[in-house]
Coordinates of C-alpha atoms and ligand atoms in Angstrom, one line a residue:
M8 CA -10.9 18.7 -5.5
S9 CA -9.4 16.8 -7.7
V10 CA -7.2 14.0 -7.6
E11 CA -4.3 16.3 -8.2
Q12 CA -4.1 17.8 -5.0
L13 CA -4.2 14.8 -3.1
P14 CA -0.4 14.5 -0.9
R15 CA 2.7 12.7 -2.3
T16 CA 2.8 9.0 -1.0
I17 CA 6.2 8.8 -0.8
W18 CA 8.9 11.1 -1.3
W19 CA 13.0 12.3 -0.3
E20 CA 14.1 15.2 0.9
D21 CA 17.1 16.1 2.8
N22 CA 18.5 12.9 2.4
A23 CA 15.2 11.1 4.6
V24 CA 13.0 9.0 3.1
H25 CA 9.2 11.1 4.0
M26 CA 5.6 9.6 3.7
I27 CA 2.0 10.1 5.1
D28 CA 0.9 7.9 7.6
Q29 CA -1.5 5.9 6.3
T30 CA -2.3 4.1 10.0
R31 CA -2.9 7.5 11.0
L32 CA -5.2 8.4 7.8
P33 CA -8.0 9.5 8.2
L34 CA -7.6 11.2 11.2
Q35 CA -4.2 12.9 11.0
G36 CA -2.4 13.7 8.1
D37 CA 1.1 12.7 9.6
V38 CA 4.3 12.8 7.7
L39 CA 6.6 9.9 8.5
V40 CA 10.6 10.6 8.0
C41 CA 12.6 7.8 8.1
N42 CA 16.4 7.9 8.5
T43 CA 17.7 4.9 8.1
Y44 CA 16.3 2.4 6.1
E45 CA 15.6 0.3 9.2
G46 CA 13.1 3.1 9.8
V47 CA 11.4 1.9 6.2
I48 CA 11.0 -1.4 7.2
I49 CA 9.2 -1.1 10.0
A50 CA 7.1 1.4 7.9
I51 CA 6.4 -1.5 5.5
Q52 CA 5.6 -4.0 8.1
T53 CA 3.1 -2.1 10.4
L54 CA 1.8 -0.2 7.0
A55 CA 2.5 3.5 7.2
V56 CA 3.1 3.1 4.2
R57 CA 1.6 -0.3 2.2
G58 CA 0.3 -1.0 -1.4
A59 CA 2.6 -2.7 -3.9
P60 CA 4.0 0.1 -6.1
A61 CA 4.1 2.3 -3.2
I62 CA 6.2 -0.4 -0.7
G63 CA 8.4 -1.4 -4.3
A64 CA 8.9 2.6 -4.2
A65 CA 9.7 2.9 -0.9
G66 CA 11.8 -0.5 -0.9
A67 CA 14.0 1.3 -3.6
L68 CA 14.0 4.1 -1.6
G69 CA 15.5 2.6 1.5
V70 CA 18.1 1.1 -0.4
A71 CA 19.1 4.7 -1.7
L72 CA 19.3 6.3 1.6
W73 CA 21.2 3.2 3.0
G74 CA 23.6 4.4 0.2
S75 CA 23.3 7.9 0.8
T76 CA 24.4 7.5 4.8
E77 CA 25.8 4.2 6.1
G78 CA 27.3 3.1 3.0
M79 CA 29.1 6.5 2.4
Q80 CA 31.6 5.4 5.5
F81 CA 33.4 2.7 3.0
E82 CA 36.2 4.2 1.2
T83 CA 35.2 1.6 -1.8
L84 CA 32.6 0.1 -3.0
A85 CA 35.0 -3.6 -3.0
D86 CA 34.1 -6.7 -1.0
E87 CA 33.2 -5.2 2.4
Y88 CA 30.6 -2.2 1.0
L89 CA 29.0 -5.2 -1.2
V90 CA 28.2 -7.6 1.3
A91 CA 27.1 -5.1 3.9
A92 CA 24.6 -3.9 0.5
Q93 CA 23.9 -7.1 -0.2
S94 CA 22.3 -7.6 3.0
I95 CA 20.6 -4.6 3.3
C96 CA 18.7 -5.5 0.2
D97 CA 17.9 -8.7 1.2
E98 CA 16.1 -8.0 4.6
L99 CA 14.5 -4.3 3.0
A100 CA 13.2 -7.4 0.3
D101 CA 12.0 -9.5 2.5
A102 CA 10.0 -7.1 4.7
R103 CA 6.9 -7.9 3.5
P104 CA 6.0 -11.3 1.1
T105 CA 3.3 -10.9 -1.0
A106 CA 3.7 -7.8 -3.4
V107 CA 6.3 -8.3 -5.9
N108 CA 6.2 -4.5 -6.5
L109 CA 9.1 -4.6 -3.0
S110 CA 11.4 -7.2 -3.5
R111 CA 11.2 -5.6 -7.5
E112 CA 12.0 -2.4 -7.3
V113 CA 14.7 -3.7 -4.4
N114 CA 16.9 -6.0 -7.0
R115 CA 16.6 -2.8 -9.3
L116 CA 18.5 -0.9 -6.7
R117 CA 20.6 -3.7 -6.2
A118 CA 21.3 -4.4 -10.4
V119 CA 22.7 -0.4 -10.1
I120 CA 24.9 -1.6 -7.3
E121 CA 26.8 -4.3 -8.9
K122 CA 26.9 -2.1 -11.1
A123 CA 28.6 0.1 -10.0
A124 CA 30.9 -2.0 -8.4
A125 CA 32.1 -3.8 -11.3
E126 CA 33.0 -0.6 -12.7
E127 CA 34.9 0.7 -9.3
L128 CA 32.8 4.0 -8.5
S129 CA 33.0 5.8 -5.6
P130 CA 30.0 5.3 -3.2
E131 CA 29.7 9.0 -3.1
T132 CA 29.1 8.1 -7.3
L133 CA 26.9 5.0 -6.5
S134 CA 24.7 7.2 -4.2
E135 CA 24.0 10.2 -6.1
L136 CA 22.7 6.9 -8.6
L137 CA 21.1 5.0 -6.9
I138 CA 19.2 8.1 -5.6
A139 CA 18.2 9.4 -9.4
E140 CA 16.9 4.9 -9.5
A141 CA 14.8 5.6 -7.0
H142 CA 13.2 8.7 -8.3
K143 CA 13.0 6.6 -11.4
V144 CA 10.7 4.2 -10.1
M145 CA 8.3 6.5 -8.8
E146 CA 8.2 8.8 -11.7
E147 CA 7.4 5.2 -13.7
D148 CA 5.5 4.0 -11.8
E149 CA 3.1 7.2 -11.0
A150 CA 3.2 7.4 -15.7
A151 CA 2.1 3.6 -15.5
N152 CA -0.9 4.1 -13.6
R153 CA -2.1 8.0 -15.4
A154 CA -1.8 5.1 -18.9
L155 CA -3.2 2.6 -17.5
G156 CA -6.1 4.6 -15.9
D157 CA -7.1 6.7 -19.5
Y158 CA -7.0 2.4 -21.0
G159 CA -9.2 1.7 -18.0
A160 CA -11.6 4.4 -18.3
A161 CA -11.8 3.4 -22.6
L162 CA -13.8 0.2 -21.3
F163 CA -16.9 1.8 -20.2
D164 CA -18.6 4.5 -22.6
S165 CA -21.7 5.5 -19.6
P166 CA -21.9 6.9 -16.3
T167 CA -21.1 3.6 -14.2
K168 CA -21.5 2.1 -11.3
F169 CA -18.3 0.2 -9.4
L170 CA -16.8 -1.3 -6.8
T171 CA -14.0 -1.5 -4.8
H172 CA -12.0 -3.2 -2.6
C173 CA -8.7 -2.1 0.1
N174 CA -7.2 0.7 -1.1
A175 CA -5.6 0.4 -4.8
G176 CA -5.3 4.1 -4.8
S177 CA -2.9 7.4 -5.3
L178 CA -1.7 5.7 -1.3
A179 CA -1.5 2.9 -2.4
T180 CA 1.2 3.9 -5.2
T181 CA 3.4 6.9 -6.2
F182 CA 0.3 8.8 -7.0
Y183 CA -2.8 8.7 -9.2
G184 CA -3.7 4.8 -8.4
T185 CA -4.7 1.6 -9.8
A186 CA -8.1 0.3 -9.4
L187 CA -8.7 4.1 -8.4
G188 CA -6.7 5.1 -11.1
V189 CA -9.6 4.2 -13.7
I190 CA -12.0 5.2 -11.3
Y191 CA -10.0 8.9 -11.2
S192 CA -9.8 8.5 -15.3
A193 CA -13.0 7.7 -15.4
H194 CA -14.1 10.4 -12.9
T195 CA -12.4 13.1 -15.0
Q196 CA -14.5 11.7 -18.3
G197 CA -18.0 11.4 -16.8
K198 CA -18.3 7.9 -16.4
V199 CA -18.8 7.9 -12.9
E200 CA -22.2 7.2 -11.2
H201 CA -21.4 6.2 -7.8
V202 CA -18.5 3.9 -6.4
W203 CA -19.5 1.8 -3.8
V204 CA -16.3 1.4 -1.1
D205 CA -15.4 -2.0 0.3
E206 CA -14.6 -1.5 3.8
T207 CA -11.8 -4.1 3.9
R208 CA -11.8 -6.0 7.4
P209 CA -9.3 -6.2 9.4
V210 CA -7.4 -3.2 8.6
N211 CA -10.5 -1.3 7.2
Q212 CA -7.7 0.2 3.4
G213 CA -11.2 1.0 2.0
G214 CA -13.0 2.6 5.2
R215 CA -9.9 4.4 5.9
L216 CA -8.3 5.0 2.9
T217 CA -10.3 4.5 -0.7
A218 CA -13.3 6.5 1.5
W219 CA -10.8 9.3 2.2
E220 CA -9.6 9.9 -1.6
L221 CA -12.5 9.5 -3.0
L222 CA -14.2 12.2 -0.6
F223 CA -11.1 14.5 -1.3
A224 CA -11.1 14.0 -5.3
G225 CA -14.6 14.4 -5.4
V226 CA -16.1 10.9 -6.7
P227 CA -19.5 10.2 -5.5
S228 CA -18.9 6.8 -3.5
Q229 CA -20.8 5.4 -0.6
L230 CA -18.9 2.4 2.0
I231 CA -20.0 -0.6 2.7
C232 CA -19.1 -3.2 4.9
D233 CA -17.8 -6.2 3.1
N234 CA -20.5 -9.0 3.4
M235 CA -22.7 -6.7 1.8
A236 CA -20.7 -6.5 -1.3
A237 CA -22.8 -9.1 -2.3
F238 CA -26.3 -7.2 -2.1
V239 CA -25.5 -4.5 -3.7
M240 CA -24.7 -6.4 -6.3
G241 CA -28.1 -8.5 -6.3
E242 CA -29.9 -5.3 -6.4
G243 CA -28.1 -4.7 -9.3
L244 CA -26.2 -1.6 -8.4
V245 CA -22.7 -2.9 -9.4
D246 CA -21.5 -2.4 -13.3
A247 CA -18.1 -3.5 -13.0
I248 CA -15.8 -3.8 -10.0
V249 CA -12.5 -2.7 -10.4
V250 CA -9.4 -4.4 -7.8
G251 CA -5.8 -4.0 -7.9
A252 CA -3.1 -6.5 -7.4
D253 CA -0.2 -7.1 -4.8
R254 CA 1.2 -10.1 -7.5
I255 CA -0.5 -11.5 -10.6
C256 CA 1.5 -15.0 -12.1
A257 CA 1.5 -16.0 -15.4
N258 CA -1.8 -17.7 -15.7
G259 CA -3.6 -15.0 -14.4
D260 CA -3.7 -15.9 -11.0
T261 CA -3.8 -13.0 -8.9
A262 CA -2.7 -12.1 -5.6
N263 CA -5.0 -8.8 -4.1
K264 CA -6.3 -8.2 0.3
I265 CA -8.1 -10.6 1.5
G266 CA -11.7 -10.9 0.3
T267 CA -11.2 -10.2 -3.3
Y268 CA -11.7 -14.0 -4.1
G269 CA -15.0 -14.2 -2.6
L270 CA -16.1 -11.0 -4.4
A271 CA -14.0 -12.3 -8.1
I272 CA -16.9 -15.6 -7.6
I273 CA -20.1 -13.4 -6.5
A274 CA -19.3 -10.8 -9.7
K275 CA -19.1 -14.0 -11.3
E276 CA -22.9 -15.3 -10.4
H277 CA -23.8 -12.0 -11.3
D278 CA -22.6 -11.8 -14.4
I279 CA -20.6 -8.3 -13.5
P280 CA -17.4 -7.9 -15.0
F281 CA -14.6 -8.1 -12.8
Y282 CA -11.1 -6.0 -13.1
V283 CA -7.8 -6.6 -12.2
A284 CA -6.1 -2.5 -12.9
A285 CA -2.2 -3.2 -11.6
P286 CA 1.7 -1.8 -13.8
S287 CA 4.1 -4.2 -15.4
T288 CA 5.8 -4.2 -12.3
T289 CA 3.4 -6.3 -10.7
F290 CA 3.4 -9.0 -12.8
D291 CA 4.9 -11.8 -12.0
L292 CA 6.6 -14.2 -15.4
E293 CA 8.7 -16.5 -12.4
L294 CA 5.3 -18.2 -10.8
T295 CA 3.3 -19.8 -13.1
E296 CA 0.1 -20.4 -11.2
G297 CA -1.1 -18.7 -8.2
K298 CA -0.6 -21.4 -5.7
Q299 CA 3.1 -19.9 -5.3
I300 CA 2.4 -16.9 -4.2
E301 CA 3.5 -16.7 -0.6
I302 CA 0.4 -14.7 1.2
E303 CA 1.4 -13.0 4.7
V304 CA -0.1 -14.1 8.1
R305 CA -1.1 -11.4 9.9
D306 CA -0.5 -10.4 13.3
Q307 CA -3.8 -11.9 15.4
R308 CA -4.2 -8.4 17.1
E309 CA -5.9 -6.7 13.7
I310 CA -8.3 -8.7 14.0
E311 CA -9.0 -9.1 17.9
G312 CA -10.1 -5.2 18.3
I313 CA -9.5 -2.2 16.6
T314 CA -6.8 0.5 16.4
V315 CA -7.7 4.3 16.7
S316 CA -5.3 7.9 16.3
G317 CA -6.4 11.6 17.1
T318 CA -5.6 13.9 18.7
F319 CA -6.7 16.0 21.9
D320 CA -6.3 18.8 24.1
A321 CA -5.7 18.2 27.8
P322 CA -8.9 20.1 29.5
S323 CA -6.9 22.5 32.0
P324 CA -3.4 23.1 32.2
E325 CA -3.0 21.3 35.0
I326 CA -4.2 17.9 33.2
S327 CA -1.8 19.1 30.3
A328 CA 0.8 19.3 32.8
A329 CA 0.1 16.2 34.9
F330 CA 0.3 14.4 30.6
D331 CA 3.8 16.2 30.3
K332 CA 5.1 14.5 32.9
M333 CA 4.0 11.1 32.4
I334 CA 5.5 11.4 28.8
A335 CA 8.7 13.7 30.0
E336 CA 10.7 10.7 28.9
G337 CA 9.3 10.3 25.8
P338 CA 5.5 8.0 24.3
A339 CA 3.9 6.8 27.8
E340 CA 1.3 4.3 27.3
M341 CA -2.2 4.5 29.4
P342 CA -3.1 2.1 32.4
L343 CA -6.3 1.1 30.5
S344 CA -8.2 -2.3 32.0
K345 CA -8.8 -5.2 29.5
G346 CA -6.1 -5.2 28.0
H347 CA -6.7 -2.0 25.8
H348 CA -4.3 0.0 24.9
M349 CA -2.7 3.6 24.6
T350 CA -0.5 5.6 23.8
I351 CA 0.5 9.0 24.6
A352 CA 2.4 11.5 22.9
R353 CA 3.0 15.8 22.7
K354 CA 1.8 17.1 19.3
G355 CA 2.1 21.0 18.8
G356 CA 0.4 22.4 21.8
G357 CA -2.0 19.0 22.8
F358 CA -1.7 15.5 22.3
A359 CA -1.3 12.4 20.3
F360 CA -2.8 9.4 21.0
D361 CA -2.8 6.3 19.1
A362 CA -5.0 3.8 21.0
W363 CA -5.9 -0.6 20.9
F364 CA -8.9 -1.3 22.0
K365 CA -9.7 -5.0 22.4
N366 CA -13.8 -6.4 21.3
T367 CA -13.1 -9.3 20.6
P368 CA -12.9 -12.4 24.2
T369 CA -10.4 -12.8 26.1
H370 CA -8.5 -16.1 25.5
V371 CA -9.6 -15.4 21.1
Q372 CA -6.8 -17.6 18.6
C373 CA -7.8 -15.8 15.0
F374 CA -6.1 -16.6 11.9
N375 CA -5.4 -13.4 9.3
P376 CA -4.1 -13.8 6.1
A377 CA -3.7 -10.1 4.7
F378 CA -4.2 -11.8 1.1
D379 CA -6.0 -14.2 -1.4
V380 CA -5.6 -15.3 -4.8
T381 CA -8.6 -15.0 -7.4
P382 CA -8.1 -17.6 -10.3
A383 CA -7.7 -16.0 -13.3
K384 CA -11.0 -17.5 -14.2
Y385 CA -12.7 -15.0 -13.0
V386 CA -10.9 -12.0 -14.0
T387 CA -12.4 -10.5 -16.6
A388 CA -9.6 -8.8 -17.5
Y389 CA -6.2 -6.7 -16.9
I390 CA -6.0 -2.8 -16.9
T391 CA -1.9 -2.5 -17.3
E392 CA -0.3 0.6 -18.8
R393 CA 0.7 -1.6 -22.1
G394 CA -3.1 -2.1 -22.7
V395 CA -6.6 -4.0 -21.7
I396 CA -5.4 -8.0 -21.6
T397 CA -6.6 -11.3 -21.1
A398 CA -4.9 -13.8 -18.8
G399 CA -4.1 -15.9 -21.6
E400 CA -1.9 -12.5 -23.2
I401 CA -0.2 -12.3 -20.0
K402 CA 3.5 -13.9 -20.9
E403 CA 3.4 -12.1 -24.5
K404 CA 2.5 -8.6 -23.1
M405 CA 4.5 -8.7 -20.3
A406 CA 7.1 -10.3 -21.1
Ligands
MRU504 O1 -1.7 -4.9 3.2 P1 -2.0 -3.6 1.7 O2 -2.5 -2.5 1.8 O3 -0.3 -3.7 1.1 O4 -2.4 -4.2 0.6 C1 -3.0 -3.4 -0.2 C2 -3.6 -4.1 -1.7 O5 -4.5 -5.5 -1.1 C3 -4.0 -3.4 -2.3 O6 -5.5 -4.0 -2.9 C4 -3.2 -3.3 -3.9 O7 -1.9 -3.3 -3.1 C5 -2.8 -3.1 -4.9 S1 -2.7 -1.7 -4.6 C6 -1.9 -0.7 -6.0

């Protein structure tokens, strides 16, 4: 068991974007194949691919996918191509607002398109350049994560009890992870005593993804509900907190998964160092402070109920035939009471289901901000591939 054996998050194969469908982990290791850039946008918005660097890679691959499919229908890179390509880039960049990596990587590919048009290259040549650039985005991300992991591990010299929030692991990046990258490097060096994993409501990226990654990599860990973090800190069971980031402003204010801000305040109260681990691609020097960060507000169904995915075998050939009849024209909605939903589809010799069970009152109103901003004053240091830096060093080191 080792981090190196974790599956890749996202990759290019057969002129299509492939990704592990993170909405189905850990119960299903399904691979989602996107053949159109619109499919990539849906995957980003539904969290099939999520985590700041991973959606950056998805955005880059989405542009490359358009360039190597629909983009090939143009004869030249003249005006019509450019108008279409700019609009595809805008759509991809806007698929989710908070993590800067998405627009940054899409804009990186946009620049390749603009340069190719200025040089009057052909759509075929541009398609190859876009695929190559998207691969560079992914390679650089993995290299940055491995480097920041080692810088972070060097901060600790004895077995350490960590706490982390959300999933800033391999799945949130192209490989290895940021906050978990630090933990993986520290584990390799024998410096991890324990990792507390915040469940991370409402989508449970901690309970579903981080807990799974750490088990897979053989790192000792325990899952807790978010509201238990103060208790474990108060009991002296946490030496350091390491979280990832979606956007870090020039002054060090940091957007990360909702709940991070509260953790940082509790850490300060208990004199526990609070580290943000992120590659340089997550720093946004154009924003001076956290108030300028757009916070994504998501569907209230994420709070109103729980989603469960799985597979089952029909208990008899008759029942199997009945299900087959029901799904003859594609995945079918099962009629359920009390507002619950279940979709059933064929999977191999059995069936797959996606169920949403409502566990709140019928007309409940919810507010579902997906991120919060931790003011720089609560962050002990930022662990990056360029070294461990303080808020005061961001403008110089991340320029
Ligand atoms: O909504 P998500 O799952 O995309 O949110 C992800 C996070 O907040 C992560 O902690 C962050 O992107 C850092 S990932 C290296």
